[in-house]
Amino acid sequence: MTDQSLLNVVFVGHVDHGKSTVIGRLLGDLNALPDGKLEAVKAMCDRRGMPFEWAFLLDAFQAERDQGITIDTARIFFATDRRRYAIIDAPGHKEFLRNMVTGASGADAAVLIVDAQEGVAEQTRRHALILNLIGIRQVILVVNKMDLVGYAGDRFAAIVEEAESRLLSLGFDRSRLTAIPVAARNGDGIVAAGDKMPWYQGPTLIEALDGLDEKTAPVGLPLRLPVQDIYKFDDRRIIAGKVEAGRLSMGDELLFTPSGHRARVASIEGWPDAATGQTVEAGLSVGLQLDDDIFVERGEVASLPETPPVLADRFRARLFWLSETPLTVGRRLQLMVGTASLAVRVLSIDAVLSSEDLSRDEDREDALRHDVVEVSFEAVRPIALDAFEDSPATGRFILQDQYRVVAGGVVLRDGLTDRRGGAGVKSTNITRVIHSVPTEDRWRMNGHRSGVVWLTGLSGSGKSTLAIALEEALFRKGWQAYVLDGDNIRYGLSGDLGFSPEDRAENIRRVGEVSSLMARAGQIVITAFISPYRSDRDRARAILPDGFHEVFVDTSLAECERRDPKGLYAKARAGEIRDFTGIDAPYEAPETPELRLVTDGREVEENLRELLRYIERQFAL
């Protein structure tokens, strides 16, 4: 073997067009079957008095997959003298698209199988559309069952003309299409050409596979590194992810989207051994240390500052709808792109594309199962995106509904507008007014600094009690302080919001903005919000980074339930309240709060004294 690289090839075809027979025959003729497998299947056929079929080998493989032994759950491996291969046997639309779009078994090329008797069928056209949708550019068109049409060259030519016309209309490059006549059952055209089709002088299937181009990592594209997670080893803080495109080097400045934070690469880590290179390229998973402990979370995308992804909260996409429930305007779904996940809403169904002739129906108000549809989305917050044609890794996505994959698609360049520099601001022709009274002058007038004291903890932890007591204590000292309480805010400012993750995020965003304004006015703003999600609190911190003080009111769930001052835990346990934090909704405790108050077993006065001492240290002039 001269090349140890692996090429992933997906085999697709209409039902009964012979996909399993082609794969079985290919493996058999290459002697790539497990020892004894062919003999075992033939013996099974003899026992049952049925003729041997190469497709039975795939059935045997499937049985082994079901038992979780010997064969990869999604791929079948073999090798030639040229390279190694992984066959992705796509059993159906849903599994196929889910595997393709999520990259679980990303294909470098496709073999599209067409029955010589039946010709191009509905699923053939649909598969061609999906191959285009997920960005596969190399296609081998296998016209199978040539023995059933007398190995007729004109029949082969007619099918190729129709299939290629379809593929070319979708944008495939003719130079990257290869058409091969085969009779898989007899082995004609698979590994050996045979003597039945002297009119054909092209490659066999295995020769065509060996002739496919290697899929090269997109090193030449702008850097895209979706953040997978952040780990802490001893005193190191490692940002982990896979370089999906481009390259990065030690000392590079990175821009993280959507947060906008920047820092330089201080080290490139390896595991279990230390990294040896100073530069890493697309296709490699890495861990990075930065020269600044900026806040970065899973889902952000690192890039070089001069070539960032688009920061967008509205975008258009072309997708393949898989759910039996029609897609309609207003529907909320969960978008998964790269390592990011967030809610999106369907703004409009722009067009439904016909799988027959690709015509556009722009009058449809819904999309049905297996429709290819162009949709406009609005996300709950800005996200890093690329048009698929510019950077596939950050330009393709899946959609989930109740944790079930219901669609896969790609981001379209049309309608993708960057909101960088103006994220969160939709108004135009506005100018920020500069106050003539500096914040420092307000501090001197008040006799103390201002800022935000953000109390977070479970319901019943004592946040509101502490906040009110602190406000009174500060007022008695002559300090300017005011409490923003969670329930009070929901009577007015956030009266239109519920308790879904998206509404909670918007609620905290509003409170963060109001708190920042009041702090700039010289106030000590004391907030009392469960604020269960770490990312939401960090976004509130980002609004006033130098004046934000996170106080974790750390009370155990058992103690909160015991207190249950509003009877909410009892209702949640009885199923009368859904998405209740601590019961059926998560609470993400602060990792490094400025102050942690453990309230179990302590009196309110004791916690108040500790909190007051902290405030005096931080806010006194």
PDB file of N, CA and C in Angstrom, residues 128-129 131-133 135-139 163-177 318 358 389:
ATOM      1  N   ALA A 128     -29.353  12.899  -5.098  1.00  0.00           N
ATOM      2  CA  ALA A 128     -28.463  13.865  -5.754  1.00  0.00           C
ATOM      3  C   ALA A 128     -28.586  15.231  -5.103  1.00  0.00           C
ATOM      4  N   LEU A 129     -29.815  15.587  -4.761  1.00  0.00           N
ATOM      5  CA  LEU A 129     -30.051  16.878  -4.113  1.00  0.00           C
ATOM      6  C   LEU A 129     -29.385  16.919  -2.739  1.00  0.00           C
ATOM      7  N   LEU A 131     -26.798  15.090  -1.736  1.00  0.00           N
ATOM      8  CA  LEU A 131     -25.338  15.116  -1.903  1.00  0.00           C
ATOM      9  C   LEU A 131     -24.859  16.540  -2.145  1.00  0.00           C
ATOM     10  N   ASN A 132     -25.597  17.257  -2.962  1.00  0.00           N
ATOM     11  CA  ASN A 132     -25.249  18.655  -3.211  1.00  0.00           C
ATOM     12  C   ASN A 132     -25.426  19.488  -1.951  1.00  0.00           C
ATOM     13  N   LEU A 133     -26.487  19.214  -1.219  1.00  0.00           N
ATOM     14  CA  LEU A 133     -26.800  19.994  -0.025  1.00  0.00           C
ATOM     15  C   LEU A 133     -25.700  19.869   1.022  1.00  0.00           C
ATOM     16  N   GLY A 135     -22.558  19.122   0.388  1.00  0.00           N
ATOM     17  CA  GLY A 135     -21.259  19.565  -0.092  1.00  0.00           C
ATOM     18  C   GLY A 135     -20.372  18.504  -0.697  1.00  0.00           C
ATOM     19  N   ILE A 136     -20.905  17.329  -1.037  1.00  0.00           N
ATOM     20  CA  ILE A 136     -20.091  16.319  -1.714  1.00  0.00           C
ATOM     21  C   ILE A 136     -19.944  16.716  -3.178  1.00  0.00           C
ATOM     22  N   ARG A 137     -18.721  16.695  -3.660  1.00  0.00           N
ATOM     23  CA  ARG A 137     -18.463  17.163  -5.020  1.00  0.00           C
ATOM     24  C   ARG A 137     -17.995  16.056  -5.962  1.00  0.00           C
ATOM     25  N   GLN A 138     -17.526  14.922  -5.454  1.00  0.00           N
ATOM     26  CA  GLN A 138     -17.079  13.817  -6.299  1.00  0.00           C
ATOM     27  C   GLN A 138     -18.137  12.713  -6.269  1.00  0.00           C
ATOM     28  N   VAL A 139     -18.631  12.373  -7.440  1.00  0.00           N
ATOM     29  CA  VAL A 139     -19.696  11.364  -7.509  1.00  0.00           C
ATOM     30  C   VAL A 139     -19.355  10.336  -8.588  1.00  0.00           C
ATOM     31  N   ALA A 163     -29.077  11.223 -15.676  1.00  0.00           N
ATOM     32  CA  ALA A 163     -28.522  11.417 -14.324  1.00  0.00           C
ATOM     33  C   ALA A 163     -27.537  12.586 -14.298  1.00  0.00           C
ATOM     34  N   GLU A 164     -26.682  12.653 -15.308  1.00  0.00           N
ATOM     35  CA  GLU A 164     -25.709  13.749 -15.326  1.00  0.00           C
ATOM     36  C   GLU A 164     -26.393  15.096 -15.501  1.00  0.00           C
ATOM     37  N   SER A 165     -27.460  15.100 -16.288  1.00  0.00           N
ATOM     38  CA  SER A 165     -28.212  16.348 -16.453  1.00  0.00           C
ATOM     39  C   SER A 165     -28.718  16.838 -15.102  1.00  0.00           C
ATOM     40  N   ARG A 166     -29.202  15.895 -14.327  1.00  0.00           N
ATOM     41  CA  ARG A 166     -29.684  16.242 -12.996  1.00  0.00           C
ATOM     42  C   ARG A 166     -28.543  16.769 -12.112  1.00  0.00           C
ATOM     43  N   LEU A 167     -27.438  16.061 -12.111  1.00  0.00           N
ATOM     44  CA  LEU A 167     -26.308  16.447 -11.263  1.00  0.00           C
ATOM     45  C   LEU A 167     -25.731  17.795 -11.702  1.00  0.00           C
ATOM     46  N   LEU A 168     -25.617  17.996 -12.994  1.00  0.00           N
ATOM     47  CA  LEU A 168     -25.061  19.261 -13.486  1.00  0.00           C
ATOM     48  C   LEU A 168     -25.981  20.426 -13.146  1.00  0.00           C
ATOM     49  N   SER A 169     -27.287  20.187 -13.193  1.00  0.00           N
ATOM     50  CA  SER A 169     -28.234  21.252 -12.866  1.00  0.00           C
ATOM     51  C   SER A 169     -28.128  21.664 -11.400  1.00  0.00           C
ATOM     52  N   LEU A 170     -27.613  20.762 -10.585  1.00  0.00           N
ATOM     53  CA  LEU A 170     -27.440  21.070  -9.166  1.00  0.00           C
ATOM     54  C   LEU A 170     -26.119  21.770  -8.889  1.00  0.00           C
ATOM     55  N   GLY A 171     -25.277  21.857  -9.901  1.00  0.00           N
ATOM     56  CA  GLY A 171     -24.016  22.560  -9.714  1.00  0.00           C
ATOM     57  C   GLY A 171     -22.801  21.660  -9.648  1.00  0.00           C
ATOM     58  N   PHE A 172     -22.974  20.356  -9.855  1.00  0.00           N
ATOM     59  CA  PHE A 172     -21.813  19.471  -9.859  1.00  0.00           C
ATOM     60  C   PHE A 172     -20.951  19.761 -11.082  1.00  0.00           C
ATOM     61  N   ASP A 173     -19.640  19.564 -10.921  1.00  0.00           N
ATOM     62  CA  ASP A 173     -18.677  19.766 -11.995  1.00  0.00           C
ATOM     63  C   ASP A 173     -18.571  18.476 -12.810  1.00  0.00           C
ATOM     64  N   ARG A 174     -18.752  18.592 -14.127  1.00  0.00           N
ATOM     65  CA  ARG A 174     -18.723  17.386 -14.964  1.00  0.00           C
ATOM     66  C   ARG A 174     -17.395  16.635 -14.835  1.00  0.00           C
ATOM     67  N   SER A 175     -16.318  17.389 -14.626  1.00  0.00           N
ATOM     68  CA  SER A 175     -15.008  16.741 -14.549  1.00  0.00           C
ATOM     69  C   SER A 175     -14.876  15.869 -13.294  1.00  0.00           C
ATOM     70  N   ARG A 176     -15.772  16.023 -12.351  1.00  0.00           N
ATOM     71  CA  ARG A 176     -15.695  15.241 -11.114  1.00  0.00           C
ATOM     72  C   ARG A 176     -16.788  14.180 -11.048  1.00  0.00           C
ATOM     73  N   LEU A 177     -17.400  13.913 -12.207  1.00  0.00           N
ATOM     74  CA  LEU A 177     -18.407  12.857 -12.304  1.00  0.00           C
ATOM     75  C   LEU A 177     -17.847  11.720 -13.151  1.00  0.00           C
ATOM     76  N   ARG A 318     -30.915  26.655   3.507  1.00  0.00           N
ATOM     77  CA  ARG A 318     -31.591  25.613   2.720  1.00  0.00           C
ATOM     78  C   ARG A 318     -31.465  24.326   3.515  1.00  0.00           C
ATOM     79  N   LEU A 358     -36.421  20.885  -9.468  1.00  0.00           N
ATOM     80  CA  LEU A 358     -35.798  21.983  -8.715  1.00  0.00           C
ATOM     81  C   LEU A 358     -36.555  23.301  -8.851  1.00  0.00           C
ATOM     82  N   GLU A 389     -20.733  27.763   1.503  1.00  0.00           N
ATOM     83  CA  GLU A 389     -19.749  27.753   0.428  1.00  0.00           C
ATOM     84  C   GLU A 389     -18.445  28.424   0.831  1.00  0.00           C
TER      85      GLU A 389
END
